[in-house]
Amino acid sequence: MTETSHPFEILTPGFIMDAVESQGYVCDCRTLALNSYENRVYQVGIEDGPPLIAKFYRPARWSDAQIAEEHRFCHELVGCELPVVAPLANDAGETVFHYRGFRFALYPRQGGHAPEFDNLDNLLILGRTLGRLHAVGAVRPFEHRPRLDSVTFGHDSVALIGERFIPPEYKASYDALSADLLRAVDEAMDGADGMRYLRTHGDCHAGNILWRDGAPHLVDLDDARMAPAVQDIWMMLSGDRPRQTAQLSEILEGYGEFFDFDPRELRLIEALRTLRMLHYAAWLARRWDDPAFPRHFPWFNTVRYWGEHILHLREQLAALNEPPLQAL
């Protein structure tokens, strides 16, 4: 590997199969890259068995302890009969494997399709699933994985974009707007001090939920962290305010069958949405040296992108100043 190459470039089909076979499997020479950018994920054919999913972790993002803690949480959820796709363990009980400088994990392949968030019956079921998940998540805290906060997701993101990526013609607007956004977010997050933080999925959007046989299956807890319960709820809401109200009401009805939801957390929805917007732009910026990012996100870091980004942030500032969403 040259000094200018990216670590993931070593993940050739041969390397991937060698890594999988280091755990005692025999590959049938079929590998298929799946959509994943933060890490690299492949479907790998196995002789005399169903394919496996091999996930290679981005170097230096998580520690072994943080990855193992996510895996233990997955198995804890499965032990409580929650529909979570958990990593496979070897004979020694290990789920984090090492091969030539990479950490990787193996998962069973899980079929399914994205959930229909417009279907209120589906949202009722999802609410029940999240209520059960959070009942387990509240039993104990994470010791190694981080807490969702406005510093890492908001302030650090704005600092990176403002210093290195925002075009000169937009810098004054971005600096002033982001300062207003961060003040509003900090005020909302400071008000969450008395609210319960628990172990959450952390990134519970449609792409991480597989719907099969009338039920959701949760995948990819890579972003699991300590957060308010509403972090796993707000990404399922979309559309105008009446539509989001109906969606929220259905989710919380199912949720309340298994765990109590603190209605004060509803004031955090737009703050959390703002942090995600700021963090997403900074995530793309931080990963721009990974060849997969310019290839799959060619629109990023163009003048047009930053103009639209500022427009969306202005709309979000207005949303932060609206009354919090309420369930029926």
Short mmCIF file of C-alpha atoms in Angstrom, two decimals:
data_model
loop_
_atom_site.label_atom_id
_atom_site.label_comp_id
_atom_site.label_asym_id
_atom_site.label_seq_id
_atom_site.Cartn_x
_atom_site.Cartn_y
_atom_site.Cartn_z
CA MET A 1 0.00 0.00 0.00
CA THR A 2 1.44 3.39 -0.98
CA GLU A 3 1.52 6.47 1.25
CA THR A 4 -1.31 8.06 -0.76
CA SER A 5 -3.60 5.01 -0.91
CA HIS A 6 -6.53 4.52 1.45
CA PRO A 7 -6.54 1.61 3.96
CA PHE A 8 -9.75 0.18 2.51
CA GLU A 9 -8.05 -0.34 -0.86
CA ILE A 10 -6.49 -3.52 0.53
CA LEU A 11 -9.95 -5.10 0.80
CA THR A 12 -9.78 -7.15 -2.39
CA PRO A 13 -12.01 -10.24 -2.80
CA GLY A 14 -9.04 -12.43 -1.92
CA PHE A 15 -8.32 -10.46 1.26
CA ILE A 16 -11.98 -10.56 2.29
CA MET A 17 -12.25 -14.31 1.81
CA ASP A 18 -8.97 -14.92 3.65
CA ALA A 19 -10.28 -12.90 6.59
CA VAL A 20 -13.55 -14.84 6.70
CA GLU A 21 -11.75 -18.17 6.39
CA SER A 22 -9.50 -17.21 9.31
CA GLN A 23 -12.61 -17.86 11.43
CA GLY A 24 -13.03 -21.40 10.17
CA TYR A 25 -15.38 -20.89 7.23
CA VAL A 26 -14.78 -22.04 3.65
CA CYS A 27 -15.73 -19.42 1.06
CA ASP A 28 -17.12 -20.31 -2.36
CA CYS A 29 -15.38 -17.37 -4.13
CA ARG A 30 -18.49 -15.18 -4.30
CA THR A 31 -18.22 -11.69 -2.77
CA LEU A 32 -20.61 -8.80 -3.21
CA ALA A 33 -19.98 -5.28 -1.94
CA LEU A 34 -23.01 -3.82 -0.13
CA ASN A 35 -23.90 -0.17 0.32
CA SER A 36 -21.79 1.07 3.19
CA TYR A 37 -19.44 4.04 3.37
CA GLU A 38 -18.35 4.50 6.98
CA ASN A 39 -17.24 0.88 7.10
CA ARG A 40 -17.01 -1.70 4.32
CA VAL A 41 -19.59 -4.47 4.19
CA TYR A 42 -19.66 -7.53 1.92
CA GLN A 43 -21.85 -10.54 1.34
CA VAL A 44 -19.58 -13.56 1.20
CA GLY A 45 -20.65 -16.93 -0.17
CA ILE A 46 -19.96 -19.92 2.10
CA GLU A 47 -19.65 -23.52 0.96
CA ASP A 48 -22.34 -25.79 2.41
CA GLY A 49 -24.09 -22.88 4.10
CA PRO A 50 -25.90 -19.57 3.60
CA PRO A 51 -23.86 -16.45 2.77
CA LEU A 52 -22.46 -14.36 5.58
CA ILE A 53 -22.17 -10.59 5.91
CA ALA A 54 -18.62 -9.45 6.66
CA LYS A 55 -18.22 -5.96 8.13
CA PHE A 56 -14.75 -4.39 8.12
CA TYR A 57 -14.50 -1.47 10.51
CA ARG A 58 -12.98 1.84 9.50
CA PRO A 59 -9.54 2.02 11.12
CA ALA A 60 -9.18 4.32 14.15
CA ARG A 61 -12.89 5.14 14.45
CA TRP A 62 -13.85 2.86 17.33
CA SER A 63 -11.70 1.02 19.86
CA ASP A 64 -11.95 -2.72 20.35
CA ALA A 65 -13.74 -2.06 23.64
CA GLN A 66 -16.32 0.18 21.97
CA ILE A 67 -17.02 -2.34 19.20
CA ALA A 68 -17.26 -5.22 21.68
CA GLU A 69 -19.67 -3.18 23.80
CA GLU A 70 -21.94 -2.62 20.80
CA HIS A 71 -21.86 -6.36 20.10
CA ARG A 72 -22.73 -7.23 23.69
CA PHE A 73 -25.69 -4.86 23.52
CA CYS A 74 -26.88 -6.60 20.34
CA HIS A 75 -26.68 -10.00 22.02
CA GLU A 76 -28.39 -8.66 25.12
CA LEU A 77 -31.26 -7.49 22.93
CA VAL A 78 -31.44 -10.84 21.11
CA GLY A 79 -31.47 -12.58 24.49
CA CYS A 80 -34.62 -10.59 25.26
CA GLU A 81 -36.14 -11.81 21.96
CA LEU A 82 -35.81 -8.50 20.16
CA PRO A 83 -35.52 -8.68 16.34
CA VAL A 84 -31.91 -7.48 16.12
CA VAL A 85 -29.33 -8.88 13.70
CA ALA A 86 -26.39 -9.60 16.01
CA PRO A 87 -22.79 -10.52 15.13
CA LEU A 88 -21.74 -14.17 15.15
CA ALA A 89 -19.38 -15.42 17.83
CA ASN A 90 -16.56 -17.92 17.36
CA ASP A 91 -15.93 -20.92 19.62
CA ALA A 92 -14.13 -18.67 22.10
CA GLY A 93 -17.16 -16.37 22.33
CA GLU A 94 -15.41 -13.54 20.47
CA THR A 95 -17.27 -11.31 18.01
CA VAL A 96 -14.52 -8.80 17.14
CA PHE A 97 -11.99 -10.45 14.85
CA HIS A 98 -8.59 -9.23 13.65
CA TYR A 99 -6.95 -9.89 10.31
CA ARG A 100 -3.87 -8.10 8.97
CA GLY A 101 -4.58 -4.79 10.67
CA PHE A 102 -8.38 -4.79 10.27
CA ARG A 103 -11.11 -5.41 12.80
CA PHE A 104 -14.11 -7.20 11.33
CA ALA A 105 -17.31 -8.95 12.37
CA LEU A 106 -19.51 -11.57 10.73
CA TYR A 107 -23.30 -11.49 10.62
CA PRO A 108 -26.03 -13.79 9.31
CA ARG A 109 -27.64 -12.51 6.15
CA GLN A 110 -31.06 -10.99 6.84
CA GLY A 111 -33.56 -10.41 4.07
CA GLY A 112 -36.23 -7.76 4.08
CA HIS A 113 -37.25 -4.38 2.71
CA ALA A 114 -37.44 -0.85 4.04
CA PRO A 115 -40.39 -0.13 6.34
CA GLU A 116 -43.30 2.00 5.17
CA PHE A 117 -43.37 4.91 7.57
CA ASP A 118 -46.60 6.11 5.97
CA ASN A 119 -48.30 2.97 7.29
CA LEU A 120 -49.50 3.81 10.79
CA ASP A 121 -49.86 0.13 11.69
CA ASN A 122 -46.17 -0.33 10.91
CA LEU A 123 -45.32 2.63 13.13
CA LEU A 124 -47.29 1.10 15.99
CA ILE A 125 -45.19 -2.07 15.67
CA LEU A 126 -41.99 -0.04 15.43
CA GLY A 127 -42.99 1.85 18.56
CA ARG A 128 -43.41 -1.42 20.43
CA THR A 129 -40.01 -2.59 19.21
CA LEU A 130 -38.32 0.62 20.35
CA GLY A 131 -40.06 0.49 23.70
CA ARG A 132 -38.72 -3.01 24.26
CA LEU A 133 -35.25 -1.97 23.04
CA HIS A 134 -35.10 0.99 25.41
CA ALA A 135 -36.36 -1.08 28.33
CA VAL A 136 -33.22 -3.18 27.84
CA GLY A 137 -31.07 -0.13 27.07
CA ALA A 138 -32.03 1.47 30.38
CA VAL A 139 -30.82 -1.47 32.46
CA ARG A 140 -27.20 -0.29 32.44
CA PRO A 141 -25.18 2.43 30.68
CA PHE A 142 -22.49 2.07 28.07
CA GLU A 143 -19.05 2.28 29.64
CA HIS A 144 -16.98 2.80 26.51
CA ARG A 145 -19.27 4.19 23.83
CA PRO A 146 -19.87 7.96 23.72
CA ARG A 147 -22.78 10.15 24.70
CA LEU A 148 -24.64 12.16 22.07
CA ASP A 149 -23.81 15.83 22.67
CA SER A 150 -23.77 19.15 20.87
CA VAL A 151 -19.99 19.49 21.06
CA THR A 152 -18.94 16.54 18.92
CA PHE A 153 -21.98 16.58 16.63
CA GLY A 154 -22.44 20.35 16.44
CA HIS A 155 -19.57 22.62 17.49
CA ASP A 156 -16.79 20.37 16.17
CA SER A 157 -18.64 19.92 12.89
CA VAL A 158 -19.16 23.65 12.40
CA ALA A 159 -15.52 24.37 13.21
CA LEU A 160 -14.31 21.92 10.57
CA ILE A 161 -16.63 23.22 7.85
CA GLY A 162 -16.03 26.87 8.68
CA GLU A 163 -12.25 26.53 8.68
CA ARG A 164 -11.63 24.26 5.71
CA PHE A 165 -14.63 23.69 3.46
CA ILE A 166 -17.09 26.56 3.22
CA PRO A 167 -16.54 28.67 0.05
CA PRO A 168 -15.42 32.25 0.74
CA GLU A 169 -18.60 33.73 -0.69
CA TYR A 170 -20.70 31.81 1.88
CA LYS A 171 -18.42 32.02 4.91
CA ALA A 172 -19.98 35.09 6.57
CA SER A 173 -23.49 33.68 6.14
CA TYR A 174 -22.44 30.24 7.38
CA ASP A 175 -20.61 31.57 10.42
CA ALA A 176 -23.53 33.74 11.54
CA LEU A 177 -26.17 31.10 10.82
CA SER A 178 -24.29 28.24 12.46
CA ALA A 179 -23.70 30.38 15.56
CA ASP A 180 -27.46 31.00 15.86
CA LEU A 181 -28.17 27.29 15.35
CA LEU A 182 -25.65 26.19 17.95
CA ARG A 183 -27.02 28.63 20.51
CA ALA A 184 -30.51 27.22 20.01
CA VAL A 185 -29.27 23.63 20.09
CA ASP A 186 -27.19 24.20 23.22
CA GLU A 187 -30.18 25.73 24.97
CA ALA A 188 -32.33 22.72 24.07
CA MET A 189 -29.65 20.17 25.01
CA ASP A 190 -28.86 21.95 28.29
CA GLY A 191 -32.52 21.56 29.14
CA ALA A 192 -32.13 17.79 28.73
CA ASP A 193 -29.87 17.48 31.78
CA GLY A 194 -32.70 16.12 33.88
CA MET A 195 -33.81 13.68 31.21
CA ARG A 196 -32.79 10.04 31.06
CA TYR A 197 -29.94 9.03 28.75
CA LEU A 198 -29.90 5.35 27.87
CA ARG A 199 -28.35 2.93 25.41
CA THR A 200 -29.92 3.57 22.00
CA HIS A 201 -29.61 2.28 18.46
CA GLY A 202 -28.44 5.79 17.64
CA ASP A 203 -29.12 5.76 13.89
CA CYS A 204 -32.61 4.34 13.59
CA HIS A 205 -33.59 5.38 10.07
CA ALA A 206 -35.31 3.37 7.33
CA GLY A 207 -32.01 2.08 5.93
CA ASN A 208 -31.24 0.33 9.21
CA ILE A 209 -34.61 -1.39 9.52
CA LEU A 210 -35.49 -4.47 7.46
CA TRP A 211 -39.19 -5.30 7.30
CA ARG A 212 -40.00 -8.99 6.96
CA ASP A 213 -43.02 -11.14 7.80
CA GLY A 214 -44.87 -8.16 9.24
CA ALA A 215 -42.13 -7.21 11.66
CA PRO A 216 -39.04 -4.97 11.76
CA HIS A 217 -35.51 -6.31 12.11
CA LEU A 218 -32.96 -3.78 13.36
CA VAL A 219 -29.49 -3.83 11.83
CA ASP A 220 -26.25 -1.86 12.11
CA LEU A 221 -25.91 -0.55 15.66
CA ASP A 222 -22.55 0.96 14.67
CA ASP A 223 -23.68 4.37 15.99
CA ALA A 224 -25.12 3.05 19.26
CA ARG A 225 -24.51 5.54 22.06
CA MET A 226 -25.99 7.03 25.20
CA ALA A 227 -28.81 9.37 24.16
CA PRO A 228 -32.37 10.38 25.01
CA ALA A 229 -34.95 7.86 23.83
CA VAL A 230 -36.31 10.32 21.25
CA GLN A 231 -33.07 9.94 19.25
CA ASP A 232 -34.42 6.57 18.03
CA ILE A 233 -37.85 8.02 17.25
CA TRP A 234 -37.50 11.32 15.43
CA MET A 235 -35.92 9.89 12.26
CA MET A 236 -39.15 8.03 11.56
CA LEU A 237 -41.08 11.31 11.31
CA SER A 238 -41.53 13.10 8.00
CA GLY A 239 -43.87 15.42 6.14
CA ASP A 240 -45.85 18.38 7.44
CA ARG A 241 -46.69 18.94 11.09
CA PRO A 242 -50.12 17.18 11.09
CA ARG A 243 -48.56 14.14 9.41
CA GLN A 244 -45.68 14.03 11.88
CA THR A 245 -48.13 14.40 14.77
CA ALA A 246 -50.06 11.34 13.56
CA GLN A 247 -46.84 9.36 13.09
CA LEU A 248 -45.51 10.32 16.51
CA SER A 249 -48.79 9.45 18.19
CA GLU A 250 -48.78 5.97 16.69
CA ILE A 251 -45.16 5.31 17.62
CA LEU A 252 -45.61 6.48 21.21
CA GLU A 253 -48.78 4.42 21.61
CA GLY A 254 -46.84 1.27 20.83
CA TYR A 255 -43.78 2.46 22.76
CA GLY A 256 -45.79 3.05 25.92
CA GLU A 257 -46.87 -0.59 26.05
CA PHE A 258 -43.32 -1.54 27.05
CA PHE A 259 -41.52 1.56 28.35
CA ASP A 260 -42.37 5.02 29.65
CA PHE A 261 -41.58 7.92 27.36
CA ASP A 262 -40.71 11.28 28.89
CA PRO A 263 -42.75 13.85 26.90
CA ARG A 264 -40.18 16.55 27.75
CA GLU A 265 -37.90 14.89 25.19
CA LEU A 266 -40.14 16.12 22.35
CA ARG A 267 -38.53 19.55 22.68
CA LEU A 268 -35.25 17.91 21.54
CA ILE A 269 -36.49 16.71 18.14
CA GLU A 270 -35.50 19.75 16.11
CA ALA A 271 -32.24 20.16 18.04
CA LEU A 272 -31.32 16.55 17.24
CA ARG A 273 -32.32 17.05 13.62
CA THR A 274 -30.06 20.12 13.47
CA LEU A 275 -27.12 18.21 14.93
CA ARG A 276 -27.59 15.47 12.36
CA MET A 277 -27.57 18.00 9.51
CA LEU A 278 -24.39 19.66 10.78
CA HIS A 279 -22.71 16.34 11.52
CA TYR A 280 -23.59 14.86 8.12
CA ALA A 281 -21.83 17.66 6.25
CA ALA A 282 -18.79 17.32 8.49
CA TRP A 283 -18.84 13.53 8.10
CA LEU A 284 -18.58 13.90 4.33
CA ALA A 285 -15.78 16.42 4.80
CA ARG A 286 -13.83 14.18 7.19
CA ARG A 287 -14.10 11.22 4.80
CA TRP A 288 -13.24 13.11 1.60
CA ASP A 289 -9.85 11.39 1.38
CA ASP A 290 -11.64 8.03 1.09
CA PRO A 291 -11.99 7.42 -2.69
CA ALA A 292 -15.51 6.03 -2.19
CA PHE A 293 -16.79 9.43 -1.06
CA PRO A 294 -15.93 11.60 -4.12
CA ARG A 295 -17.21 8.74 -6.27
CA HIS A 296 -20.57 8.34 -4.54
CA PHE A 297 -21.13 11.93 -3.36
CA PRO A 298 -19.86 13.99 -6.33
CA TRP A 299 -22.20 16.86 -5.47
CA PHE A 300 -20.55 17.45 -2.10
CA ASN A 301 -18.20 20.40 -1.70
CA THR A 302 -19.53 22.23 -4.75
CA VAL A 303 -20.65 25.84 -4.54
CA ARG A 304 -24.20 24.72 -5.31
CA TYR A 305 -24.16 22.21 -2.45
CA TRP A 306 -23.08 24.81 0.09
CA GLY A 307 -25.71 27.27 -1.11
CA GLU A 308 -28.42 24.63 -0.67
CA HIS A 309 -26.96 23.55 2.67
CA ILE A 310 -27.22 27.09 4.03
CA LEU A 311 -30.80 27.33 2.77
CA HIS A 312 -31.72 24.11 4.59
CA LEU A 313 -30.02 25.35 7.74
CA ARG A 314 -32.06 28.58 7.59
CA GLU A 315 -35.23 26.49 7.36
CA GLN A 316 -34.03 24.45 10.30
CA LEU A 317 -33.43 27.57 12.40
CA ALA A 318 -37.06 28.49 11.80
CA ALA A 319 -38.12 24.98 12.85
CA LEU A 320 -36.12 25.32 16.08
CA ASN A 321 -38.17 28.39 16.96
CA GLU A 322 -41.51 26.61 16.53
CA PRO A 323 -43.38 24.98 19.45
CA PRO A 324 -42.29 21.36 20.03
CA LEU A 325 -44.18 18.59 18.28
CA GLN A 326 -46.82 16.95 20.48
CA ALA A 327 -48.54 13.58 20.26
CA LEU A 328 -52.32 13.44 20.04
#
